[in-house]
Short mmCIF file of C-alpha atoms in Angstrom, two decimals:
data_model
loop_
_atom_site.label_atom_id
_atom_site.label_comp_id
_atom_site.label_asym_id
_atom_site.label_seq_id
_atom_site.Cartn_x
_atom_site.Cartn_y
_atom_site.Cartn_z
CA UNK A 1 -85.78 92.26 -75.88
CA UNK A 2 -82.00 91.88 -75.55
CA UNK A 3 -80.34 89.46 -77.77
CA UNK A 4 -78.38 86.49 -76.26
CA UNK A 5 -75.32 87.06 -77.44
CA UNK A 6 -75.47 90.62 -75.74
CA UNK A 7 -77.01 88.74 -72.25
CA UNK A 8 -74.43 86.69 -73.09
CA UNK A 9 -71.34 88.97 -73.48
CA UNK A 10 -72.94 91.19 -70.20
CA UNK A 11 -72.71 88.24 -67.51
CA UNK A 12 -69.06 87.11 -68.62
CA UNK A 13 -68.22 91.16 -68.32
CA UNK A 14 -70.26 90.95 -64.70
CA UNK A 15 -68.44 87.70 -63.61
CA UNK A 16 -65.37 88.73 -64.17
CA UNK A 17 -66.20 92.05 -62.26
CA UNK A 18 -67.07 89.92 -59.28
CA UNK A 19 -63.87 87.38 -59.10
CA UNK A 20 -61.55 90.23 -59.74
CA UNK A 21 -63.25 91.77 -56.55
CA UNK A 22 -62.71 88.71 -54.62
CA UNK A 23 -59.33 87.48 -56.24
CA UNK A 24 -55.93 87.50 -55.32
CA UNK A 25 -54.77 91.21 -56.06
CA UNK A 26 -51.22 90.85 -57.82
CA UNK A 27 -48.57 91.01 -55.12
CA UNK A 28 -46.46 93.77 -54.32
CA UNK A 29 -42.45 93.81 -54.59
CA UNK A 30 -42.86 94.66 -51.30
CA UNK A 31 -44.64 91.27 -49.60
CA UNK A 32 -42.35 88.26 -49.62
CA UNK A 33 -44.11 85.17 -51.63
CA UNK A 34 -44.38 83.33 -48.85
CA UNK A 35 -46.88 85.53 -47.40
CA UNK A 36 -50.46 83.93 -47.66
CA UNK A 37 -53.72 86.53 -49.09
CA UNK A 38 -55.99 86.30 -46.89
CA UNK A 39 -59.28 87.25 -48.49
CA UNK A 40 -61.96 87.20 -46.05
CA UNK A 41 -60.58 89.86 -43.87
CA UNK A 42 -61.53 92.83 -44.24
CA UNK A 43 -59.98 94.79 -47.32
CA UNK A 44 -57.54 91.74 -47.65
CA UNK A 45 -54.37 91.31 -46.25
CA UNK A 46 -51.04 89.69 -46.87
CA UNK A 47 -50.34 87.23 -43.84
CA UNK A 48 -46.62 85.88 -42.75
CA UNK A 49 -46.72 83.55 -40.30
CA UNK A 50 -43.51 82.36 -38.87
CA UNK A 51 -42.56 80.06 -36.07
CA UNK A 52 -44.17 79.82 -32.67
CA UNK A 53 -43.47 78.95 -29.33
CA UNK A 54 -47.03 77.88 -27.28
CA UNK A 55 -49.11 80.85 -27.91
CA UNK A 56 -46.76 83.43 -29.19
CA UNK A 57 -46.05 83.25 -32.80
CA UNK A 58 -44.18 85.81 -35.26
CA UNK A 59 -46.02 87.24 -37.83
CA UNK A 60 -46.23 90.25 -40.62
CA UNK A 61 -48.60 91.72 -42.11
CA UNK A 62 -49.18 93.95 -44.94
CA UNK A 63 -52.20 95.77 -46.57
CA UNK A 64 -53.26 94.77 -50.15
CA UNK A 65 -51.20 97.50 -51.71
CA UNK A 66 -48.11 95.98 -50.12
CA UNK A 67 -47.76 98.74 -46.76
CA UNK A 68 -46.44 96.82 -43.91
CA UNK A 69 -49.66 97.07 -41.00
CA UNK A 70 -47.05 94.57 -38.42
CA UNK A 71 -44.33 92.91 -37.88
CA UNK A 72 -42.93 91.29 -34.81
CA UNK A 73 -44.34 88.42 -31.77
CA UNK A 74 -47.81 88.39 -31.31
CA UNK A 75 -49.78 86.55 -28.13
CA UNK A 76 -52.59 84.18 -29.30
CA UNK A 77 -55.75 84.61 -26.68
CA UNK A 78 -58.54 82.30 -27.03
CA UNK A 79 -58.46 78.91 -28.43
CA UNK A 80 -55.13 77.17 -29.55
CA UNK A 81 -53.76 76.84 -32.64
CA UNK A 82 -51.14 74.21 -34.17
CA UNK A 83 -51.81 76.57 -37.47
CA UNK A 84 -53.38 79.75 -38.67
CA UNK A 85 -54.85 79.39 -42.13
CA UNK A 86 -56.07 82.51 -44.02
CA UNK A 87 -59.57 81.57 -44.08
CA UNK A 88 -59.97 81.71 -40.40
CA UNK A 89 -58.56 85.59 -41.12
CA UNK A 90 -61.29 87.79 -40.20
CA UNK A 91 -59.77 91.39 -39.97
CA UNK A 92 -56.98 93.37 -38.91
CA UNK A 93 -58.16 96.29 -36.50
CA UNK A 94 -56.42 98.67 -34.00
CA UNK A 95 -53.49 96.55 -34.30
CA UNK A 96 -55.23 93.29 -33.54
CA UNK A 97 -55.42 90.04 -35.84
CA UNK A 98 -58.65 89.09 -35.43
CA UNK A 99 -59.40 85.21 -35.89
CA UNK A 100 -63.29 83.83 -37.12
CA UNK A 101 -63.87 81.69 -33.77
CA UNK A 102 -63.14 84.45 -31.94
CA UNK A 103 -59.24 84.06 -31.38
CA UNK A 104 -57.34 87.32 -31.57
CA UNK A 105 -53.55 87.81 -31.85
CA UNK A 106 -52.34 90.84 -29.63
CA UNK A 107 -49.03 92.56 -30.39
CA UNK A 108 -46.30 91.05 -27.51
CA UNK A 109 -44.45 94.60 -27.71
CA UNK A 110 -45.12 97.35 -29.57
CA UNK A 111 -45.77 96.58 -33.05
CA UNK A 112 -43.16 97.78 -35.26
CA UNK A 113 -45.16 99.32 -38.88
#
């Protein structure tokens, strides 16, 4: 039978494990600190969302290990935002910001890596 202090030591070790998985990863020189980490999408992503006229808004985006995926004016299709928050982030894929309601951002113009 395993001693308690060793059960003990083993979760803390295990717990740590787990929120280093899910944590912030320590930003790059390369993403400006502005940019929000969005954690639920997939992989993680860096998220810069500036301003926005109706349903185009300006935003970049860069991997977790700080490699710009986008940059430029992106068309919101599906339901409007006055915001986007990372935790409504769901992934970014084929060059498509893809929203948890079902919202996507499209590039305007060819996205610029």
């Amino acid at each position: 039978m395993a001693r308690p202090s060793t059960i003990l030591v083993t979760t803390i070790i295990l717990a740590g494990g787990l929120m280093a998985c899910r944590g912030i990863p320590s930003r790059p020189a390369t993403v400006p600190p502005e940019a929000m980490w969005c954690a639920e999408a997939k992989e993680g992503l860096f998220l810069n969302v500036g301003g926005h006229q109706g349903t185009l808004w300006q935003l970049e985006i860069w991997d977790r290990k700080g490699r710009t995926l986008a940059s430029g004016y992106f068309r919101l299709r599906g339901f409007a935002k006055a915001k986007i928050v990372p935790e409504e982030v769901l992934a970014w894929e084929n060059g498509v910001l893809q929203l948890k309601d079902g919202t996507v951002l499209v590039p305007e113009a060819p996205v610029k890596p």
